[in-house]
Amino acid sequence: MTGGAQPPREASVDVIQRELTAFARRARAAAARVHPELPLVSYTLLAHIEEQRGCRATDLAAHYFLDKSTVSRQVAGLEKLGFVERRPAPDDHRVHVLHPTEAGTKVLAAAQTNRLAAFEERLEDWPAEDLARFAAYLLRYNAAATNPAPVPPPS
Amino acid sequence: MTGGAQPPREASVDVIQRELTAFARRARAAAARVHPELPLVSYTLLAHIEEQRGCRATDLAAHYFLDKSTVSRQVAGLEKLGFVERRPAPDDHRVHVLHPTEAGTKVLAAAQTNRLAAFEERLEDWPAEDLARFAAYLLRYNAAATNPAPVPPPS
DNA sequence: GCTTTCGGTTGTATAGTACAACGAGTACTT
DNA sequence: AAGTACTCGTTGTACTATACAACCGAAAGC
């Protein structure tokens, strides 16, 4: 493919949008199969909380384009399950600093293992070079989506 | 990247799972922004109905791993909006054959245009070669996910 | 100090989904 | 031909994820 005639850009873009959409459609159900104990959104938030130790609910909302009420409820759910702790920040009494509990760390690790295994199974016969490139493409795509519009600030 | 040391397979797989998941999380909200009149799921189903002329509800359910009740309601919604028609099949009185109406075709085309534009904006500075490869990778990935487990039949 | 802003919760509404029960139609078996 | 079993679809019910709006308490800016 690299040498000869390439499909026109728009055809590639169309395939990309279609296939990414197809993936998105299946993601929730797939997550439920792979780790039924930790639904997709909870998984994601918990993973973020673990990575960014001591993050706040607002950070999560901003990062995932979620309403703060959604985050509030999700975190409340995770807390009720005993997977995160909400500690009042010492300096600012408004914020709750989020930490994973031991149980949270454990269940997250298990979910990540299952998740990774599921992906590895689907990718097992890919050459390493293709994996690396695919990963790079996805990173690049998502990075572009994260800084969506270089909106010229008024004034 | 192609010449030198590649990241280990598992690192790439981890990135892939993380980034695909990130995309999935944002997909619904993004769809709502891009074509508010046709939510993600309706869009997907309507597109499928248009492509596979005369498909049945069961086909949709199988293709998208959805429960038939879900499909039933989604299709009912599309019908109420006037975007699809349910015609009883002549040979089998159980099945409803689905066809897009003219309005459906129109709204779908508009949504696809917006959608494509949004993707193209995010991909505008990609070289054509990368686009083609990215598209190919996604196709390959999703094809693997569609025939998920070569489950050995118990017999 | 008063007002504004910020972080978060709660009330309410909606979409999307699954599972279970069912109804009507078709196919298989004897 | 009758009875059983399977298939397609709908409906009842419940739950998750989500948004928007209204609100509360704490902090910051004037």
Short mmCIF file of C-alpha atoms (C1' of nucleotides) in Angstrom, two decimals:
data_model
loop_
_atom_site.label_atom_id
_atom_site.label_comp_id
_atom_site.label_asym_id
_atom_site.label_seq_id
_atom_site.Cartn_x
_atom_site.Cartn_y
_atom_site.Cartn_z
CA MET A 1 0.00 0.00 0.00
CA THR A 2 2.76 2.39 0.78
CA GLY A 3 4.13 2.49 -2.70
CA GLY A 4 1.19 2.67 -5.03
CA ALA A 5 -2.03 4.54 -5.47
CA GLN A 6 -3.54 5.69 -2.23
CA PRO A 7 -7.23 6.00 -1.57
CA PRO A 8 -8.32 9.60 -1.67
CA ARG A 9 -8.22 11.43 1.61
CA GLU A 10 -11.94 11.67 1.97
CA ALA A 11 -12.42 7.97 1.54
CA SER A 12 -9.96 7.33 4.33
CA VAL A 13 -11.61 9.89 6.55
CA ASP A 14 -14.95 8.27 5.91
CA VAL A 15 -13.63 4.87 6.87
CA ILE A 16 -12.05 6.33 9.98
CA GLN A 17 -15.23 8.00 11.12
CA ARG A 18 -17.26 4.92 10.42
CA GLU A 19 -14.96 2.52 12.17
CA LEU A 20 -14.34 4.69 15.18
CA THR A 21 -18.07 5.09 15.50
CA ALA A 22 -18.59 1.37 15.25
CA PHE A 23 -16.08 0.89 17.99
CA ALA A 24 -17.76 3.44 20.19
CA ARG A 25 -21.09 1.76 19.73
CA ARG A 26 -19.72 -1.51 21.03
CA ALA A 27 -17.50 -0.15 23.75
CA ARG A 28 -19.97 -0.14 26.58
CA ALA A 29 -21.25 -3.61 25.99
CA ALA A 30 -17.71 -4.86 25.55
CA ALA A 31 -16.69 -3.27 28.83
CA ALA A 32 -19.60 -4.94 30.54
CA ARG A 33 -18.44 -8.30 29.25
CA VAL A 34 -14.81 -7.82 30.13
CA HIS A 35 -15.21 -6.36 33.61
CA PRO A 36 -18.84 -6.47 34.70
CA GLU A 37 -17.98 -5.22 38.14
CA LEU A 38 -16.72 -1.88 36.92
CA PRO A 39 -18.74 -0.26 34.15
CA LEU A 40 -16.98 1.71 31.48
CA VAL A 41 -17.35 5.14 32.95
CA SER A 42 -16.50 4.13 36.49
CA TYR A 43 -13.49 2.32 35.16
CA THR A 44 -12.29 5.34 33.31
CA LEU A 45 -12.78 7.72 36.19
CA LEU A 46 -11.19 5.39 38.67
CA ALA A 47 -8.20 4.95 36.40
CA HIS A 48 -7.84 8.68 36.13
CA ILE A 49 -8.13 9.10 39.87
CA GLU A 50 -5.41 6.60 40.41
CA GLU A 51 -3.08 8.10 37.88
CA GLN A 52 -3.51 11.68 38.94
CA ARG A 53 -3.26 11.19 42.63
CA GLY A 54 -5.31 13.68 44.49
CA CYS A 55 -7.39 14.99 41.66
CA ARG A 56 -10.62 16.88 42.14
CA ALA A 57 -14.04 16.23 40.71
CA THR A 58 -13.83 19.32 38.56
CA ASP A 59 -10.68 18.02 36.94
CA LEU A 60 -12.48 14.88 35.91
CA ALA A 61 -15.39 16.84 34.52
CA ALA A 62 -13.11 19.04 32.47
CA HIS A 63 -11.03 16.19 31.22
CA TYR A 64 -13.92 14.06 30.09
CA PHE A 65 -16.32 16.77 29.01
CA LEU A 66 -18.76 15.62 31.63
CA ASP A 67 -21.15 17.71 33.63
CA LYS A 68 -20.10 18.16 37.21
CA SER A 69 -23.31 16.58 38.37
CA THR A 70 -22.48 13.46 36.43
CA VAL A 71 -19.06 13.31 37.99
CA SER A 72 -20.53 13.94 41.39
CA ARG A 73 -22.83 10.98 41.05
CA GLN A 74 -20.23 8.74 39.52
CA VAL A 75 -17.79 9.49 42.28
CA ALA A 76 -20.52 9.01 44.85
CA GLY A 77 -21.11 5.61 43.35
CA LEU A 78 -17.46 4.72 43.47
CA GLU A 79 -17.34 5.88 47.05
CA LYS A 80 -20.34 3.81 47.99
CA LEU A 81 -18.63 0.81 46.44
CA GLY A 82 -15.62 1.59 48.58
CA PHE A 83 -13.29 2.26 45.68
CA VAL A 84 -12.49 5.88 46.30
CA GLU A 85 -12.19 8.19 49.25
CA ARG A 86 -13.18 11.82 49.28
CA ARG A 87 -10.99 13.87 51.51
CA PRO A 88 -11.62 17.53 52.15
CA ALA A 89 -8.70 19.60 51.01
CA PRO A 90 -6.96 21.30 53.91
CA ASP A 91 -6.45 24.61 52.15
CA ASP A 92 -9.75 24.93 50.31
CA HIS A 93 -12.82 23.66 52.02
CA ARG A 94 -14.82 23.47 48.84
CA VAL A 95 -12.83 20.81 47.09
CA HIS A 96 -12.82 17.11 47.69
CA VAL A 97 -9.57 15.43 46.89
CA LEU A 98 -10.08 11.97 45.48
CA HIS A 99 -7.97 8.97 46.30
CA PRO A 100 -8.43 5.35 45.40
CA THR A 101 -8.84 3.02 48.32
CA GLU A 102 -6.98 -0.23 48.49
CA ALA A 103 -10.03 -2.05 47.21
CA GLY A 104 -10.28 0.45 44.39
CA THR A 105 -6.70 -0.08 43.38
CA LYS A 106 -7.25 -3.80 43.43
CA VAL A 107 -10.43 -3.86 41.41
CA LEU A 108 -8.95 -1.42 38.95
CA ALA A 109 -5.89 -3.55 38.45
CA ALA A 110 -8.08 -6.58 37.83
CA ALA A 111 -10.22 -4.70 35.35
CA GLN A 112 -7.17 -3.38 33.56
CA THR A 113 -5.76 -6.86 33.32
CA ASN A 114 -8.95 -8.21 31.78
CA ARG A 115 -9.23 -5.27 29.51
CA LEU A 116 -5.71 -5.52 28.31
CA ALA A 117 -6.11 -9.24 27.75
CA ALA A 118 -9.17 -8.65 25.62
CA PHE A 119 -7.32 -6.15 23.50
CA GLU A 120 -4.26 -8.32 23.27
CA GLU A 121 -6.35 -11.19 22.06
CA ARG A 122 -7.70 -9.10 19.24
CA LEU A 123 -4.30 -7.76 18.39
CA GLU A 124 -2.27 -10.89 18.86
CA ASP A 125 -1.36 -11.42 15.25
CA TRP A 126 -0.42 -7.86 14.53
CA PRO A 127 3.22 -7.19 13.91
CA ALA A 128 4.80 -4.96 16.52
CA GLU A 129 5.43 -2.27 14.00
CA ASP A 130 1.76 -1.98 13.15
CA LEU A 131 0.83 -1.91 16.81
CA ALA A 132 3.22 0.92 17.42
CA ARG A 133 1.91 2.88 14.50
CA PHE A 134 -1.71 2.28 15.37
CA ALA A 135 -1.06 3.44 18.90
CA ALA A 136 0.66 6.56 17.62
CA TYR A 137 -2.22 7.34 15.30
CA LEU A 138 -4.75 7.04 18.06
CA LEU A 139 -2.74 9.25 20.33
CA ARG A 140 -2.47 11.81 17.65
CA TYR A 141 -6.13 11.67 16.82
CA ASN A 142 -7.24 12.02 20.40
CA ALA A 143 -4.80 14.78 21.10
CA ALA A 144 -6.38 16.72 18.26
CA ALA A 145 -9.83 16.04 19.65
CA THR A 146 -8.81 17.17 23.10
CA ASN A 147 -7.77 20.64 22.01
CA PRO A 148 -10.80 20.85 19.83
CA ALA A 149 -11.15 24.30 18.47
CA PRO A 150 -8.34 26.79 18.62
CA VAL A 151 -11.03 29.28 19.44
CA PRO A 152 -9.69 32.76 19.10
CA PRO A 153 -10.42 34.30 22.44
CA PRO A 154 -12.54 37.41 22.21
CA SER A 155 -10.79 40.62 23.10
CA MET B 1 9.90 5.33 14.27
CA THR B 2 9.93 2.70 11.61
CA GLY B 3 13.62 2.16 11.67
CA GLY B 4 14.70 2.11 15.25
CA ALA B 5 13.67 0.63 18.55
CA GLN B 6 9.98 -0.02 18.77
CA PRO B 7 8.02 0.16 21.96
CA PRO B 8 7.25 -3.27 23.34
CA ARG B 9 4.03 -4.83 22.15
CA GLU B 10 2.30 -4.54 25.46
CA ALA B 11 2.99 -0.85 25.72
CA SER B 12 1.41 -0.31 22.33
CA VAL B 13 -1.58 -2.44 23.24
CA ASP B 14 -2.01 -0.47 26.41
CA VAL B 15 -1.97 2.80 24.53
CA ILE B 16 -4.44 1.43 22.02
CA GLN B 17 -6.89 0.31 24.65
CA ARG B 18 -6.58 3.55 26.51
CA GLU B 19 -7.05 5.76 23.50
CA LEU B 20 -9.87 3.80 21.97
CA THR B 21 -11.59 3.91 25.32
CA ALA B 22 -11.07 7.63 25.54
CA PHE B 23 -12.62 8.03 22.15
CA ALA B 24 -15.60 5.88 23.06
CA ARG B 25 -16.29 7.96 26.11
CA ARG B 26 -16.48 11.12 24.14
CA ALA B 27 -18.31 9.74 21.17
CA ARG B 28 -21.84 10.30 22.33
CA ALA B 29 -21.32 13.84 23.47
CA ALA B 30 -19.43 14.60 20.29
CA ALA B 31 -22.28 13.20 18.23
CA ALA B 32 -24.70 15.39 20.12
CA ARG B 33 -22.63 18.42 19.25
CA VAL B 34 -22.16 17.55 15.63
CA HIS B 35 -25.71 16.48 14.80
CA PRO B 36 -28.03 17.17 17.69
CA GLU B 37 -31.05 16.12 15.71
CA LEU B 38 -29.90 12.56 15.31
CA PRO B 39 -28.31 11.01 18.38
CA LEU B 40 -25.45 8.62 17.98
CA VAL B 41 -27.37 5.40 18.13
CA SER B 42 -30.16 6.55 15.88
CA TYR B 43 -27.59 7.80 13.44
CA THR B 44 -25.80 4.50 13.40
CA LEU B 45 -28.92 2.45 12.96
CA LEU B 46 -30.32 4.72 10.31
CA ALA B 47 -27.06 4.56 8.39
CA HIS B 48 -27.14 0.81 8.54
CA ILE B 49 -30.74 0.72 7.41
CA GLU B 50 -29.91 2.86 4.48
CA GLU B 51 -26.91 0.86 3.46
CA GLN B 52 -28.47 -2.53 3.80
CA ARG B 53 -31.71 -1.80 2.08
CA GLY B 54 -34.49 -3.83 3.50
CA CYS B 55 -32.82 -5.06 6.64
CA ARG B 56 -34.68 -6.42 9.59
CA ALA B 57 -34.59 -5.39 13.23
CA THR B 58 -32.90 -8.64 14.15
CA ASP B 59 -30.06 -7.90 11.77
CA LEU B 60 -29.44 -4.62 13.52
CA ALA B 61 -29.48 -6.26 16.90
CA ALA B 62 -26.99 -8.89 15.84
CA HIS B 63 -24.71 -6.42 14.15
CA TYR B 64 -24.50 -4.03 17.04
CA PHE B 65 -24.75 -6.49 19.91
CA LEU B 66 -27.96 -4.84 21.00
CA ASP B 67 -30.95 -6.41 22.61
CA LYS B 68 -33.89 -6.73 20.30
CA SER B 69 -35.99 -4.65 22.64
CA THR B 70 -33.50 -1.84 22.32
CA VAL B 71 -33.62 -2.04 18.57
CA SER B 72 -37.38 -2.18 18.64
CA ARG B 73 -37.57 1.05 20.58
CA GLN B 74 -34.90 2.75 18.57
CA VAL B 75 -36.63 1.88 15.35
CA ALA B 76 -39.95 2.95 16.80
CA GLY B 77 -38.36 6.27 17.59
CA LEU B 78 -36.99 6.64 14.10
CA GLU B 79 -40.39 5.78 12.73
CA LYS B 80 -42.09 8.33 14.93
CA LEU B 81 -39.67 10.91 13.66
CA GLY B 82 -40.63 9.89 10.17
CA PHE B 83 -37.17 8.68 9.21
CA VAL B 84 -37.89 5.03 8.59
CA GLU B 85 -40.76 2.94 7.41
CA ARG B 86 -41.59 -0.51 8.68
CA ARG B 87 -43.08 -2.67 6.02
CA PRO B 88 -44.35 -6.14 6.74
CA ALA B 89 -42.47 -8.69 4.72
CA PRO B 90 -44.66 -10.44 2.19
CA ASP B 91 -43.27 -13.89 2.77
CA ASP B 92 -42.86 -13.86 6.54
CA HIS B 93 -45.43 -11.98 8.56
CA ARG B 94 -43.22 -11.79 11.61
CA VAL B 95 -40.55 -9.59 10.19
CA HIS B 96 -40.64 -5.90 9.50
CA VAL B 97 -38.52 -4.75 6.65
CA LEU B 98 -36.96 -1.37 7.31
CA HIS B 99 -36.57 1.36 4.76
CA PRO B 100 -35.46 4.93 5.15
CA THR B 101 -38.03 7.51 4.19
CA GLU B 102 -37.09 10.46 2.11
CA ALA B 103 -36.83 12.59 5.22
CA GLY B 104 -34.66 9.92 6.76
CA THR B 105 -32.31 9.87 3.83
CA LYS B 106 -32.10 13.61 3.96
CA VAL B 107 -31.41 13.96 7.64
CA LEU B 108 -28.92 11.15 7.47
CA ALA B 109 -27.05 12.79 4.65
CA ALA B 110 -26.92 16.03 6.59
CA ALA B 111 -25.66 14.29 9.69
CA GLN B 112 -23.06 12.42 7.71
CA THR B 113 -21.87 15.64 6.18
CA ASN B 114 -21.46 17.28 9.57
CA ARG B 115 -19.86 14.22 10.97
CA LEU B 116 -17.42 13.90 8.17
CA ALA B 117 -16.59 17.56 8.41
CA ALA B 118 -15.82 17.21 12.09
CA PHE B 119 -13.51 14.33 11.42
CA GLU B 120 -11.88 16.04 8.51
CA GLU B 121 -11.17 19.04 10.65
CA ARG B 122 -9.37 16.91 13.16
CA LEU B 123 -7.49 15.07 10.47
CA GLU B 124 -6.76 17.92 8.17
CA ASP B 125 -3.05 18.03 8.67
CA TRP B 126 -2.50 14.32 8.36
CA PRO B 127 -0.67 13.17 5.29
CA ALA B 128 -2.75 10.98 3.04
CA GLU B 129 -0.54 8.02 3.66
CA ASP B 130 -1.16 8.13 7.38
CA LEU B 131 -4.88 8.49 6.84
CA ALA B 132 -4.93 5.44 4.65
CA ARG B 133 -2.97 3.41 7.14
CA PHE B 134 -5.04 4.57 10.09
CA ALA B 135 -8.20 3.62 8.24
CA ALA B 136 -6.78 0.22 7.40
CA TYR B 137 -5.82 -0.40 11.01
CA LEU B 138 -9.26 0.48 12.26
CA LEU B 139 -10.89 -1.77 9.72
CA ARG B 140 -8.64 -4.57 10.74
CA TYR B 141 -9.22 -4.02 14.40
CA ASN B 142 -12.97 -3.92 14.08
CA ALA B 143 -13.06 -6.92 11.82
CA ALA B 144 -11.29 -8.89 14.53
CA ALA B 145 -13.74 -7.62 17.12
CA THR B 146 -16.69 -8.63 15.00
CA ASN B 147 -15.76 -12.29 14.90
CA PRO B 148 -14.94 -12.17 18.53
CA ALA B 149 -14.22 -15.56 19.95
CA PRO B 150 -13.71 -18.64 17.83
CA VAL B 151 -15.69 -20.42 20.48
CA PRO B 152 -15.19 -24.13 20.22
CA PRO B 153 -18.71 -25.51 20.00
CA PRO B 154 -19.39 -27.85 22.87
CA SER B 155 -21.05 -30.42 20.60
"C1'" DG C 1 -18.51 43.63 53.82
"C1'" DC C 2 -20.98 42.64 49.65
"C1'" DT C 3 -20.87 40.46 45.37
"C1'" DT C 4 -19.05 37.25 42.35
"C1'" DT C 5 -16.99 33.07 41.34
"C1'" DC C 6 -15.99 28.25 42.25
"C1'" DG C 7 -16.69 23.32 43.77
"C1'" DG C 8 -20.03 20.32 44.62
"C1'" DT C 9 -24.80 18.18 45.49
"C1'" DT C 10 -29.54 17.44 44.48
"C1'" DG C 11 -33.91 17.60 41.71
"C1'" DT C 12 -35.69 16.50 37.44
"C1'" DA C 13 -35.76 14.79 32.82
"C1'" DT C 14 -34.08 12.10 28.95
"C1'" DA C 15 -31.54 8.46 26.22
"C1'" DG C 16 -29.98 4.03 25.90
"C1'" DT C 17 -29.80 -0.28 27.46
"C1'" DA C 18 -30.95 -5.15 29.31
"C1'" DC C 19 -33.88 -8.88 30.87
"C1'" DA C 20 -38.14 -11.14 31.19
"C1'" DA C 21 -42.70 -12.06 29.71
"C1'" DC C 22 -45.47 -12.33 26.11
"C1'" DG C 23 -47.97 -12.58 21.22
"C1'" DA C 24 -48.09 -13.84 16.70
"C1'" DG C 25 -46.08 -16.36 12.94
"C1'" DT C 26 -43.25 -20.13 11.00
"C1'" DA C 27 -40.85 -24.53 10.96
"C1'" DC C 28 -40.09 -29.11 12.45
"C1'" DT C 29 -41.84 -33.78 13.96
"C1'" DT C 30 -44.51 -37.27 14.20
"C1'" DA D 1 -52.93 -32.37 10.77
"C1'" DA D 2 -51.66 -31.46 15.41
"C1'" DG D 3 -48.45 -30.29 18.59
"C1'" DT D 4 -44.16 -28.55 19.78
"C1'" DA D 5 -40.40 -25.67 19.30
"C1'" DC D 6 -38.26 -21.87 17.46
"C1'" DT D 7 -38.17 -16.87 15.64
"C1'" DC D 8 -39.38 -11.90 15.28
"C1'" DG D 9 -40.90 -8.39 17.48
"C1'" DT D 10 -43.28 -5.53 21.34
"C1'" DT D 11 -44.08 -4.19 26.01
"C1'" DG D 12 -43.20 -3.89 31.08
"C1'" DT D 13 -39.82 -2.83 34.24
"C1'" DA D 14 -35.50 -1.33 35.96
"C1'" DC D 15 -31.06 0.65 35.87
"C1'" DT D 16 -26.98 3.58 34.17
"C1'" DA D 17 -25.27 7.61 32.18
"C1'" DT D 18 -26.07 11.92 31.17
"C1'" DA D 19 -27.48 17.07 31.10
"C1'" DC D 20 -29.45 21.31 32.85
"C1'" DA D 21 -31.00 24.11 36.44
"C1'" DA D 22 -31.39 25.37 41.11
"C1'" DC D 23 -29.13 25.54 44.99
"C1'" DC D 24 -25.45 25.70 49.15
"C1'" DG D 25 -21.24 26.72 51.22
"C1'" DA D 26 -16.61 28.40 50.77
"C1'" DA D 27 -13.24 31.48 48.75
"C1'" DA D 28 -11.78 35.65 46.15
"C1'" DG D 29 -12.15 40.31 44.39
"C1'" DC D 30 -13.42 44.74 44.91
#
